[in-house]
Each structure stands twice: as C-alpha cells, then as structure tokens.
Coordinates of C-alpha atoms in Angstrom, one line a residue:
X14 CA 81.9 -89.1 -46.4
X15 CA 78.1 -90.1 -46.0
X16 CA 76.2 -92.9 -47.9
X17 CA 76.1 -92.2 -51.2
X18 CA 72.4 -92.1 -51.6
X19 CA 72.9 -88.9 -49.6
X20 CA 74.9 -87.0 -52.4
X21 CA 71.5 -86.1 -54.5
X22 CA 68.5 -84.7 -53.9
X23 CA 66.8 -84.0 -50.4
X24 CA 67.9 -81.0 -48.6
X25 CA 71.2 -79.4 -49.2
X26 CA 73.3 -77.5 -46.4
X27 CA 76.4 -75.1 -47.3
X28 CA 79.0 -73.9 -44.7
X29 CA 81.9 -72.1 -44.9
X30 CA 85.4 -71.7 -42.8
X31 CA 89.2 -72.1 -43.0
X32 CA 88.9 -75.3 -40.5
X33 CA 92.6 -75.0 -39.9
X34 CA 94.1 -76.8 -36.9
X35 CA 90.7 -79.1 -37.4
X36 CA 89.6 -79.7 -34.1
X37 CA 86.6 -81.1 -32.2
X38 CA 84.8 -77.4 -32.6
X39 CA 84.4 -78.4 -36.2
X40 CA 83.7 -81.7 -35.9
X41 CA 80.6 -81.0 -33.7
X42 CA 79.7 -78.1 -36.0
X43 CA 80.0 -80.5 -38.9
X44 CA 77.6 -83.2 -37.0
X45 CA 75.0 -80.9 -36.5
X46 CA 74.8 -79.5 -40.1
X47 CA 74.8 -82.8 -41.6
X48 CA 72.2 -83.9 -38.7
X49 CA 70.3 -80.8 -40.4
X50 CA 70.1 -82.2 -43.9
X51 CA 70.8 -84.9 -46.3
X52 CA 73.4 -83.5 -48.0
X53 CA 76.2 -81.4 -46.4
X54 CA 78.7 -78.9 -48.9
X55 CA 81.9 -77.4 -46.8
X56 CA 83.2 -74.3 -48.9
X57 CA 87.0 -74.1 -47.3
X58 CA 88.7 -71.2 -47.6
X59 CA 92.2 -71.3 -50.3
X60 CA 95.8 -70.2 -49.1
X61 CA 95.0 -67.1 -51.4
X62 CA 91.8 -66.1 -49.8
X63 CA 92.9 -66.6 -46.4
X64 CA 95.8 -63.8 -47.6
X65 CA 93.6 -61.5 -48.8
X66 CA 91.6 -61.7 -45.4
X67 CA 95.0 -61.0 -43.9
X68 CA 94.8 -64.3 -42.3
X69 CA 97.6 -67.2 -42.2
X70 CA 97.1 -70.4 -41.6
X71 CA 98.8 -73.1 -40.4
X72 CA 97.8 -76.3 -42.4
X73 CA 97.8 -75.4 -46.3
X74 CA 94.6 -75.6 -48.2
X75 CA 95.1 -78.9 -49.9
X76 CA 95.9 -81.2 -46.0
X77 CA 92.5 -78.9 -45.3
X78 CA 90.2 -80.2 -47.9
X79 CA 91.9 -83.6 -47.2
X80 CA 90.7 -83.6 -43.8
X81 CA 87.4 -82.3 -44.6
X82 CA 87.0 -85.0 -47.5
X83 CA 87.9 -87.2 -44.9
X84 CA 85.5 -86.2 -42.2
X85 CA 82.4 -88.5 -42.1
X86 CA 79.6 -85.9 -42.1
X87 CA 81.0 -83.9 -45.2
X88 CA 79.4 -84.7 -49.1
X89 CA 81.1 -82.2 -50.8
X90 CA 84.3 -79.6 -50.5
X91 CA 84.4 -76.8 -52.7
X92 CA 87.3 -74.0 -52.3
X93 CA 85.9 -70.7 -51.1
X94 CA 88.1 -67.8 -53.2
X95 CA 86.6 -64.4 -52.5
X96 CA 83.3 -63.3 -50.3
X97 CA 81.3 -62.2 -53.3
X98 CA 80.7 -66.3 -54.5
X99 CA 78.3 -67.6 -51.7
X100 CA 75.1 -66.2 -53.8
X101 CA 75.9 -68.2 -56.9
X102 CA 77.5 -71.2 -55.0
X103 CA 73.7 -71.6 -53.3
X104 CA 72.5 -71.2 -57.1
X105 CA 74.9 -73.6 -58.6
X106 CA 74.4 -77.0 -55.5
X107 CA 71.0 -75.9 -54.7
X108 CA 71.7 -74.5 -51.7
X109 CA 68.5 -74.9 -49.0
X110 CA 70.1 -73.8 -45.9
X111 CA 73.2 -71.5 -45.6
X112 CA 74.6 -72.0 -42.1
X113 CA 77.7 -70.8 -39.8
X114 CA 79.1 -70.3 -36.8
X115 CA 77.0 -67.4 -34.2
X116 CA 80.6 -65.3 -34.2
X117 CA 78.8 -64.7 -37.9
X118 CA 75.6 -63.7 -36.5
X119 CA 73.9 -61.4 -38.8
X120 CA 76.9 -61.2 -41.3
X121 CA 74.7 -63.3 -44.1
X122 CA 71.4 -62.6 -43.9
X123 CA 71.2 -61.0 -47.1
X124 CA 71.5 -64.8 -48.4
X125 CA 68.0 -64.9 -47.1
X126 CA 66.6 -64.2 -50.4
X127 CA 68.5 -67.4 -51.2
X128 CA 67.8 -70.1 -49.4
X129 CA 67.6 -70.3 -45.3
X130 CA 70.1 -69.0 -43.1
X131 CA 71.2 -70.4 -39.5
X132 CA 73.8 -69.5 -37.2
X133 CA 75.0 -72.3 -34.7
X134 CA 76.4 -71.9 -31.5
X135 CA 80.0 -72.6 -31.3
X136 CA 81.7 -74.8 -29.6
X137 CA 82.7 -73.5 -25.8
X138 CA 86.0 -73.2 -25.2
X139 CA 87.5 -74.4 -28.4
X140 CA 88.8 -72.7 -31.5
X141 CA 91.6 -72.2 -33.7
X142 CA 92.6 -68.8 -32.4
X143 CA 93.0 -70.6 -28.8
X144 CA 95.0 -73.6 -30.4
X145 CA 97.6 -72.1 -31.7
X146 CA 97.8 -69.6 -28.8
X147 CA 98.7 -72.4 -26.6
X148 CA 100.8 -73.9 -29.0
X149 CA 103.0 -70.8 -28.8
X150 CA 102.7 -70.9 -25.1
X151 CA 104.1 -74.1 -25.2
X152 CA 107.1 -72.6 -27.5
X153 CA 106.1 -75.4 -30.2
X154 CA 105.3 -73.4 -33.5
X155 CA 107.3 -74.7 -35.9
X156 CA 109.4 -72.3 -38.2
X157 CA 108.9 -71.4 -41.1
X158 CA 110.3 -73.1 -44.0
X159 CA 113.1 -71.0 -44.8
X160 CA 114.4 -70.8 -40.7
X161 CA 116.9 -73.2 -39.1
X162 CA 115.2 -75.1 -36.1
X163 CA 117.6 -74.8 -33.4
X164 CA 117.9 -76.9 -30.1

C-alpha cells in the first residue's frame, strides 16, 4: 500500500472489478487511478456476487483482496456484494472520482450526481477472459476440488 499520509484527506478514487487471475491489465489500471488521486479504494467483487452475476472465478475472494492489499498503488479494499451499493460506498469514503474500465463506458454515469466519473482505456491485449482461455488451450485448468487429477 501507499504512504500512509496518503490514506486521509485529498482526493479519493473508487474502482470496482473481480481482478481475478491479477494480471498486468490491472496493475496498469491500478497505476493510473492512484496516479489520479491521493487516495485509491478497490471495491472487489465477493464469491457470492460474482454467482449472482453468473460469473466464476478462479482465485477465491479472500487470495483476491490479498493481492489487492498487497499491490502498491491500493489504500483500501472493500468487498463489492450487489450493484445497488456504489451510491452509498461514494457517500460513506468520500468518493471524488468513480472510475472503470471503457468496456463500462456509459454503464455509471448516473453516479455523476455523486462525484466524477472516468472510464480508462484498458489494457490491449490482456484480460482475464483471454487468460484463462489460453490456459484451457494449454489443457492446464485445474479440476475442481471434488475431481481426481489424472495423468
């Protein structure tokens, strides 16, 4: 995490994501919120959430936030449980810019009565969806818990 002096007052950025498979598309994401601010919240998304989006992940949400409590450029982690919380999550850190990826582009802008809103460019040629699509090119996924690994 940043200096400590960081962690209060000046301006305040909140994000949002799964950040599972962390790779060098969030790390540069990361960089340039925290570049944006003094102060940078990541809201990652629980185990629970991610079902409800019909989404499955391969790191569980506890080795997440680890990661992302590890990651230099991130103050704070909060967990991110349903869609509706962004409005009083801004309220409750003092939120001055709300900012995500451009495959959100337009999503949040309602949050403009809020606090700023920013969508980033993503990475090129990097992202989750593309990691673990190679991994299972690579026949490397490993099974689930309850399978037998053979070979």
């Amino acid at each position: 995490m940043r200096n400590e002096k960081t962690k209060t007052g000046g301006r305040t950025i909140l994000t949002y994501g799964t950040f599972d498979l962390f790779h060098v598309g969030h790390v540069r994401l990361l960089r340039r919120l925290a570049d944006l601010g003094d102060r940078l919240i990541v809201a990652c998304s629980t185990d629970e959430f991610n079902t409800l989006k019909g989404k499955r992940t391969a790191i569980p949400y506890a080795h997440r936030v680890e990661v992302l409590e590890a990651c230099q450029y991130v103050d704070m982690v909060i967990p991110e449980t349903c869609w509706e919380q962004k409005p009083k999550d801004i309220a409750t850190y003092g939120v001055d810019l709300f900012a995500m990826g451009d495959d959100w582009e337009g999503k949040f802008d309602d949050l403009r009565q809020h606090c700023d809103v920013l969508y980033l460019p993503r990475t090129e040629n990097i992202s989750t969806t593309k990691l673990k699509e190679l991994i299972q090119t690579m026949h490397l996924i490993v099974p689930d818990a309850g399978q037998k690994m053979t070979g």
